[in-house]
PDB file of C-alpha atoms in Angstrom:
ATOM      1  CA  MET A   6      58.836   8.395  57.945  1.00 42.00           C
ATOM      2  CA  SER A   7      62.344   7.114  57.308  1.00 42.00           C
ATOM      3  CA  ASN A   8      64.088   4.137  58.887  1.00 45.00           C
ATOM      4  CA  LYS A   9      65.952   6.574  61.121  1.00 55.00           C
ATOM      5  CA  ARG A  10      62.604   7.668  62.594  1.00 63.00           C
ATOM      6  CA  ASP A  11      63.030  11.174  61.253  1.00 80.00           C
ATOM      7  CA  ILE A  12      59.841  13.192  61.510  1.00 84.00           C
ATOM      8  CA  PRO A  13      58.927  14.814  58.170  1.00 85.00           C
ATOM      9  CA  GLY A  14      59.484  18.571  58.203  1.00 83.00           C
ATOM     10  CA  GLU A  15      55.877  19.389  57.286  1.00 83.00           C
ATOM     11  CA  MET A  16      54.735  17.671  60.499  1.00 84.00           C
ATOM     12  CA  LYS A  17      56.935  20.049  62.544  1.00 83.00           C
ATOM     13  CA  GLU A  18      55.909  23.289  60.871  1.00 82.00           C
ATOM     14  CA  GLY A  19      53.494  25.405  62.895  1.00 81.00           C
ATOM     15  CA  GLN A  20      51.044  27.805  61.248  1.00 80.00           C
ATOM     16  CA  ASN A  21      50.770  30.747  63.659  1.00 76.00           C
ATOM     17  CA  TYR A  22      47.659  32.839  64.240  1.00 72.00           C
ATOM     18  CA  THR A  23      47.664  35.947  66.439  1.00 67.00           C
ATOM     19  CA  ASN A  24      45.291  36.940  69.255  1.00 54.00           C
ATOM     20  CA  HIS A  25      43.224  39.089  66.878  1.00 52.00           C
ATOM     21  CA  GLU A  26      42.723  36.213  64.492  1.00 45.00           C
ATOM     22  CA  THR A  27      41.584  33.904  67.310  1.00 45.00           C
ATOM     23  CA  GLY A  28      39.062  36.390  68.733  1.00 48.00           C
ATOM     24  CA  TYR A  29      41.109  37.838  71.623  1.00 47.00           C
ATOM     25  CA  THR A  30      41.606  41.559  71.148  1.00 49.00           C
ATOM     26  CA  ASN A  31      42.519  42.896  74.621  1.00 52.00           C
ATOM     27  CA  VAL A  32      46.196  43.259  73.735  1.00 47.00           C
ATOM     28  CA  ARG A  33      48.199  46.125  75.254  1.00 52.00           C
ATOM     29  CA  GLY A  34      51.657  45.317  73.961  1.00 51.00           C
ATOM     30  CA  SER A  35      53.655  42.925  71.795  1.00 51.00           C
ATOM     31  CA  HIS A  36      54.565  40.870  74.882  1.00 53.00           C
ATOM     32  CA  GLN A  37      50.879  39.943  75.218  1.00 55.00           C
ATOM     33  CA  ILE A  38      50.635  38.530  71.715  1.00 58.00           C
ATOM     34  CA  SER A  39      50.625  34.751  72.117  1.00 61.00           C
ATOM     35  CA  PRO A  40      50.066  33.169  68.712  1.00 67.00           C
ATOM     36  CA  ILE A  41      48.369  29.804  68.553  1.00 76.00           C
ATOM     37  CA  SER A  42      50.526  27.374  66.576  1.00 77.00           C
ATOM     38  CA  LEU A  43      48.539  24.889  64.495  1.00 79.00           C
ATOM     39  CA  LEU A  44      50.134  21.737  63.112  1.00 81.00           C
ATOM     40  CA  ASN A  45      48.775  19.601  60.320  1.00 83.00           C
ATOM     41  CA  VAL A  46      46.713  16.504  61.161  1.00 88.00           C
ATOM     42  CA  GLY A  47      49.687  14.143  60.888  1.00 87.00           C
ATOM     43  CA  GLY A  48      51.719  16.314  63.272  1.00 86.00           C
ATOM     44  CA  LYS A  49      48.918  16.373  65.851  1.00 87.00           C
ATOM     45  CA  ILE A  50      48.467  12.596  65.685  1.00 90.00           C
ATOM     46  CA  LEU A  51      52.206  12.111  66.164  1.00 90.00           C
ATOM     47  CA  GLU A  52      52.282  14.562  69.087  1.00 89.00           C
ATOM     48  CA  ARG A  53      49.378  12.813  70.815  1.00 92.00           C
ATOM     49  CA  ALA A  54      50.923   9.372  70.391  1.00 93.00           C
ATOM     50  CA  LEU A  55      54.333  10.556  71.624  1.00 93.00           C
ATOM     51  CA  ILE A  56      53.083  12.401  74.720  1.00 93.00           C
ATOM     52  CA  ASN A  57      50.789   9.492  75.639  1.00 94.00           C
ATOM     53  CA  ARG A  58      53.779   7.141  75.605  1.00 94.00           C
ATOM     54  CA  LEU A  59      55.989   9.586  77.527  1.00 94.00           C
ATOM     55  CA  ASN A  60      53.299  10.273  80.132  1.00 94.00           C
ATOM     56  CA  HIS A  61      52.669   6.558  80.588  1.00 94.00           C
ATOM     57  CA  TYR A  62      56.354   6.043  81.327  1.00 95.00           C
ATOM     58  CA  MET A  63      56.572   9.080  83.645  1.00 94.00           C
ATOM     59  CA  TYR A  64      53.544   8.006  85.686  1.00 93.00           C
ATOM     60  CA  LEU A  65      54.620   4.357  85.757  1.00 94.00           C
ATOM     61  CA  THR A  66      58.070   5.226  87.133  1.00 95.00           C
ATOM     62  CA  GLU A  67      56.749   8.125  89.290  1.00 94.00           C
ATOM     63  CA  PHE A  68      59.477  10.334  87.856  1.00 95.00           C
ATOM     64  CA  LEU A  69      57.398  13.512  88.017  1.00 95.00           C
ATOM     65  CA  ASN A  70      57.245  15.249  91.383  1.00 95.00           C
ATOM     66  CA  LYS A  71      53.908  14.854  93.167  1.00 94.00           C
ATOM     67  CA  ASN A  72      53.812  18.582  93.971  1.00 96.00           C
ATOM     68  CA  GLN A  73      53.016  19.388  90.321  1.00 96.00           C
ATOM     69  CA  TYR A  74      49.230  19.544  89.935  1.00 96.00           C
ATOM     70  CA  GLY A  75      48.949  21.025  86.442  1.00 94.00           C
ATOM     71  CA  PHE A  76      48.439  18.851  83.340  1.00 91.00           C
ATOM     72  CA  ILE A  77      48.280  15.751  85.563  1.00 93.00           C
ATOM     73  CA  PRO A  78      45.343  13.310  85.228  1.00 91.00           C
ATOM     74  CA  GLN A  79      42.825  13.407  88.098  1.00 91.00           C
ATOM     75  CA  THR A  80      44.360  16.506  89.721  1.00 94.00           C
ATOM     76  CA  SER A  81      43.147  20.091  89.708  1.00 94.00           C
ATOM     77  CA  THR A  82      43.630  23.495  91.322  1.00 95.00           C
ATOM     78  CA  ILE A  83      41.608  22.163  94.275  1.00 96.00           C
ATOM     79  CA  ASP A  84      44.337  19.603  94.987  1.00 97.00           C
ATOM     80  CA  ALA A  85      46.995  22.320  94.869  1.00 96.00           C
ATOM     81  CA  ILE A  86      44.955  24.527  97.208  1.00 96.00           C
ATOM     82  CA  MET A  87      44.457  21.652  99.654  1.00 97.00           C
ATOM     83  CA  ALA A  88      48.212  20.911  99.665  1.00 97.00           C
ATOM     84  CA  PHE A  89      48.824  24.582 100.456  1.00 97.00           C
ATOM     85  CA  LYS A  90      46.136  24.583 103.196  1.00 97.00           C
ATOM     86  CA  ASN A  91      47.457  21.416 104.850  1.00 97.00           C
ATOM     87  CA  PHE A  92      51.028  22.728 104.952  1.00 96.00           C
ATOM     88  CA  VAL A  93      49.962  26.033 106.538  1.00 95.00           C
ATOM     89  CA  GLN A  94      47.629  24.333 109.038  1.00 96.00           C
ATOM     90  CA  GLU A  95      50.382  21.914 110.091  1.00 95.00           C
ATOM     91  CA  GLY A  96      52.539  24.933 110.862  1.00 94.00           C
ATOM     92  CA  PHE A  97      49.770  26.595 112.877  1.00 94.00           C
ATOM     93  CA  SER A  98      49.405  23.467 114.995  1.00 95.00           C
ATOM     94  CA  LYS A  99      53.105  23.788 115.910  1.00 93.00           C
ATOM     95  CA  GLY A 100      52.888  27.512 116.602  1.00 93.00           C
ATOM     96  CA  GLU A 101      54.745  28.353 113.388  1.00 94.00           C
ATOM     97  CA  ILE A 102      54.035  31.010 110.779  1.00 93.00           C
ATOM     98  CA  THR A 103      54.322  30.489 107.033  1.00 95.00           C
ATOM     99  CA  ALA A 104      55.976  32.833 104.537  1.00 94.00           C
ATOM    100  CA  ILE A 105      54.761  32.554 100.951  1.00 95.00           C
ATOM    101  CA  VAL A 106      56.391  33.543  97.660  1.00 96.00           C
ATOM    102  CA  SER A 107      54.304  33.299  94.500  1.00 95.00           C
ATOM    103  CA  LEU A 108      55.998  32.965  91.113  1.00 92.00           C
ATOM    104  CA  ASP A 109      54.653  32.938  87.578  1.00 87.00           C
ATOM    105  CA  VAL A 110      56.849  32.221  84.563  1.00 83.00           C
ATOM    106  CA  GLU A 111      56.171  34.767  81.819  1.00 77.00           C
ATOM    107  CA  GLY A 112      55.851  33.137  78.424  1.00 73.00           C
ATOM    108  CA  ALA A 113      56.355  29.703  79.978  1.00 73.00           C
ATOM    109  CA  PHE A 114      55.808  27.568  76.884  1.00 72.00           C
ATOM    110  CA  ASN A 115      57.977  29.927  74.845  1.00 73.00           C
ATOM    111  CA  THR A 116      60.940  29.481  77.184  1.00 75.00           C
ATOM    112  CA  ALA A 117      60.950  25.690  77.606  1.00 79.00           C
ATOM    113  CA  TRP A 118      64.480  24.697  76.572  1.00 85.00           C
ATOM    114  CA  ALA A 119      64.709  21.495  74.527  1.00 88.00           C
ATOM    115  CA  PRO A 120      68.185  20.426  75.777  1.00 91.00           C
ATOM    116  CA  SER A 121      66.884  20.558  79.346  1.00 91.00           C
ATOM    117  CA  VAL A 122      63.851  18.432  78.467  1.00 92.00           C
ATOM    118  CA  LEU A 123      66.094  15.872  76.755  1.00 94.00           C
ATOM    119  CA  LYS A 124      68.470  15.839  79.745  1.00 94.00           C
ATOM    120  CA  HIS A 125      65.581  15.051  82.098  1.00 94.00           C
ATOM    121  CA  LEU A 126      64.368  12.304  79.771  1.00 94.00           C
ATOM    122  CA  GLN A 127      67.815  10.714  79.930  1.00 94.00           C
ATOM    123  CA  GLU A 128      67.844  10.975  83.731  1.00 93.00           C
ATOM    124  CA  SER A 129      64.443   9.296  83.891  1.00 94.00           C
ATOM    125  CA  GLY A 130      65.764   6.252  82.040  1.00 94.00           C
ATOM    126  CA  CYS A 131      63.336   6.902  79.203  1.00 92.00           C
ATOM    127  CA  LEU A 132      63.259   4.270  76.455  1.00 92.00           C
ATOM    128  CA  ARG A 133      65.749   5.070  73.713  1.00 93.00           C
ATOM    129  CA  ASN A 134      63.178   5.108  70.908  1.00 92.00           C
ATOM    130  CA  LEU A 135      61.043   7.663  72.792  1.00 92.00           C
ATOM    131  CA  TYR A 136      64.104   9.777  73.550  1.00 95.00           C
ATOM    132  CA  ASN A 137      65.286   9.733  69.929  1.00 94.00           C
ATOM    133  CA  LEU A 138      61.827  10.594  68.614  1.00 92.00           C
ATOM    134  CA  THR A 139      61.520  13.494  71.072  1.00 92.00           C
ATOM    135  CA  LYS A 140      64.980  14.738  70.110  1.00 92.00           C
ATOM    136  CA  ASN A 141      64.028  14.654  66.439  1.00 92.00           C
ATOM    137  CA  TYR A 142      60.745  16.419  67.213  1.00 88.00           C
ATOM    138  CA  PHE A 143      62.662  19.370  68.661  1.00 88.00           C
ATOM    139  CA  SER A 144      65.103  19.606  65.746  1.00 89.00           C
ATOM    140  CA  LYS A 145      64.628  21.755  62.634  1.00 87.00           C
ATOM    141  CA  ARG A 146      61.252  23.092  63.720  1.00 85.00           C
ATOM    142  CA  ARG A 147      59.797  26.015  61.779  1.00 85.00           C
ATOM    143  CA  ALA A 148      57.013  28.509  62.370  1.00 83.00           C
ATOM    144  CA  THR A 149      55.196  30.448  59.673  1.00 86.00           C
ATOM    145  CA  MET A 150      52.750  33.335  59.752  1.00 82.00           C
ATOM    146  CA  ALA A 151      50.777  34.644  56.789  1.00 80.00           C
ATOM    147  CA  LYS A 152      49.255  38.130  56.855  1.00 77.00           C
ATOM    148  CA  ASN A 153      48.152  40.562  54.116  1.00 78.00           C
ATOM    149  CA  ASN A 154      49.654  38.540  51.259  1.00 82.00           C
ATOM    150  CA  MET A 155      52.940  38.246  53.160  1.00 85.00           C
ATOM    151  CA  LYS A 156      54.421  35.101  54.661  1.00 83.00           C
ATOM    152  CA  LEU A 157      57.102  35.031  57.322  1.00 84.00           C
ATOM    153  CA  GLU A 158      59.017  31.889  58.182  1.00 87.00           C
ATOM    154  CA  ARG A 159      61.444  31.393  61.056  1.00 84.00           C
ATOM    155  CA  ALA A 160      63.405  28.544  62.590  1.00 85.00           C
ATOM    156  CA  VAL A 161      62.309  27.664  66.146  1.00 83.00           C
ATOM    157  CA  SER A 162      65.091  26.835  68.598  1.00 78.00           C
ATOM    158  CA  LYS A 163      63.195  26.741  71.904  1.00 78.00           C
ATOM    159  CA  GLY A 164      59.737  26.464  73.404  1.00 76.00           C
ATOM    160  CA  CYS A 165      56.727  24.266  72.766  1.00 74.00           C
ATOM    161  CA  PRO A 166      54.026  25.280  70.269  1.00 71.00           C
ATOM    162  CA  GLN A 167      51.108  27.096  71.922  1.00 70.00           C
ATOM    163  CA  GLY A 168      48.051  24.901  71.540  1.00 71.00           C
ATOM    164  CA  SER A 169      50.031  21.707  70.896  1.00 80.00           C
ATOM    165  CA  CYS A 170      49.196  18.300  72.393  1.00 85.00           C
ATOM    166  CA  LEU A 171      52.807  17.826  73.431  1.00 86.00           C
ATOM    167  CA  GLY A 172      53.435  21.204  75.089  1.00 85.00           C
ATOM    168  CA  PRO A 173      51.912  20.632  78.560  1.00 89.00           C
ATOM    169  CA  GLY A 174      53.666  17.291  79.073  1.00 91.00           C
ATOM    170  CA  MET A 175      57.003  18.703  77.924  1.00 90.00           C
ATOM    171  CA  TRP A 176      56.590  21.635  80.290  1.00 90.00           C
ATOM    172  CA  ASN A 177      56.075  19.291  83.249  1.00 93.00           C
ATOM    173  CA  ILE A 178      59.261  17.408  82.368  1.00 93.00           C
ATOM    174  CA  PHE A 179      61.161  20.697  81.980  1.00 91.00           C
ATOM    175  CA  TYR A 180      59.847  22.124  85.291  1.00 92.00           C
ATOM    176  CA  ASN A 181      60.355  18.900  87.246  1.00 94.00           C
ATOM    177  CA  SER A 182      63.954  19.626  88.286  1.00 92.00           C
ATOM    178  CA  LEU A 183      62.818  22.744  90.166  1.00 92.00           C
ATOM    179  CA  LEU A 184      60.264  20.750  92.134  1.00 94.00           C
ATOM    180  CA  LYS A 185      62.878  18.106  92.972  1.00 92.00           C
ATOM    181  CA  LEU A 186      65.303  20.526  94.626  1.00 91.00           C
ATOM    182  CA  LYS A 187      66.539  19.254  97.976  1.00 87.00           C
ATOM    183  CA  ILE A 188      64.958  21.502 100.589  1.00 89.00           C
ATOM    184  CA  THR A 189      64.291  21.325 104.319  1.00 89.00           C
ATOM    185  CA  SER A 190      61.151  19.737 105.786  1.00 87.00           C
ATOM    186  CA  SER A 191      59.943  23.211 106.745  1.00 93.00           C
ATOM    187  CA  THR A 192      59.852  24.298 103.095  1.00 95.00           C
ATOM    188  CA  LYS A 193      57.526  23.135 100.326  1.00 96.00           C
ATOM    189  CA  ILE A 194      57.145  23.908  96.621  1.00 96.00           C
ATOM    190  CA  ILE A 195      53.709  23.592  95.034  1.00 97.00           C
ATOM    191  CA  ALA A 196      53.141  24.060  91.302  1.00 96.00           C
ATOM    192  CA  PHE A 197      50.187  24.209  88.965  1.00 95.00           C
ATOM    193  CA  ALA A 198      51.640  24.236  85.462  1.00 91.00           C
ATOM    194  CA  ASP A 199      53.956  27.296  85.455  1.00 90.00           C
ATOM    195  CA  ASP A 200      52.406  28.911  88.571  1.00 93.00           C
ATOM    196  CA  LEU A 201      54.469  28.151  91.652  1.00 95.00           C
ATOM    197  CA  LEU A 202      54.216  28.686  95.415  1.00 96.00           C
ATOM    198  CA  LEU A 203      57.275  28.548  97.634  1.00 96.00           C
ATOM    199  CA  LEU A 204      56.256  28.032 101.266  1.00 96.00           C
ATOM    200  CA  THR A 205      58.511  28.039 104.309  1.00 95.00           C
ATOM    201  CA  ARG A 206      57.606  27.764 107.992  1.00 94.00           C
ATOM    202  CA  GLY A 207      59.306  29.014 111.129  1.00 91.00           C
ATOM    203  CA  GLU A 208      58.724  30.186 114.683  1.00 87.00           C
ATOM    204  CA  THR A 209      59.276  33.821 113.711  1.00 77.00           C
ATOM    205  CA  ALA A 210      59.111  35.905 110.560  1.00 66.00           C
ATOM    206  CA  LYS A 211      62.907  36.377 110.593  1.00 62.00           C
TER     207      LYS A 211
END
């Protein structure tokens, strides 16, 4: 690695394998093909070290919204369900009803936008060396796929590699701005990874 902390290109090149090659064959269309992207050993070690440092900072400063229950240590779907239950029960005790909207981001990891992640890192006051390393990680990424003696190679401009160590943590940083929207006390947003519930209470359904 150079003095400028540039990450070698081979550590940012993902080898993609399709659903069929990973044992999953119930595919009904191209939109359901979610290749697993495998990095070399050096790339995985770097990813793990980087996300551990970023997560440590995020948890230490409590930058991430507490209503995100996915990819967070010592939290699970049970915690998300209990948050949902408590909000609805509180409304019942006041004679209110709760309207619920459920959202799921299609191809979540594929749509995570690097500039947005970097913007949130800046807003968090992230250490400069971690920010610069993350910025370099997102630059000049490439994905390759080999099949039937053919090899395709493409530049990657958005998203986090499926199956990467870094992907879940980057998604939480990317999604955090949605959970931090200023809303009324009668409304709550609960997320588990890219699955989201929008809850709002009132005296009537109107």
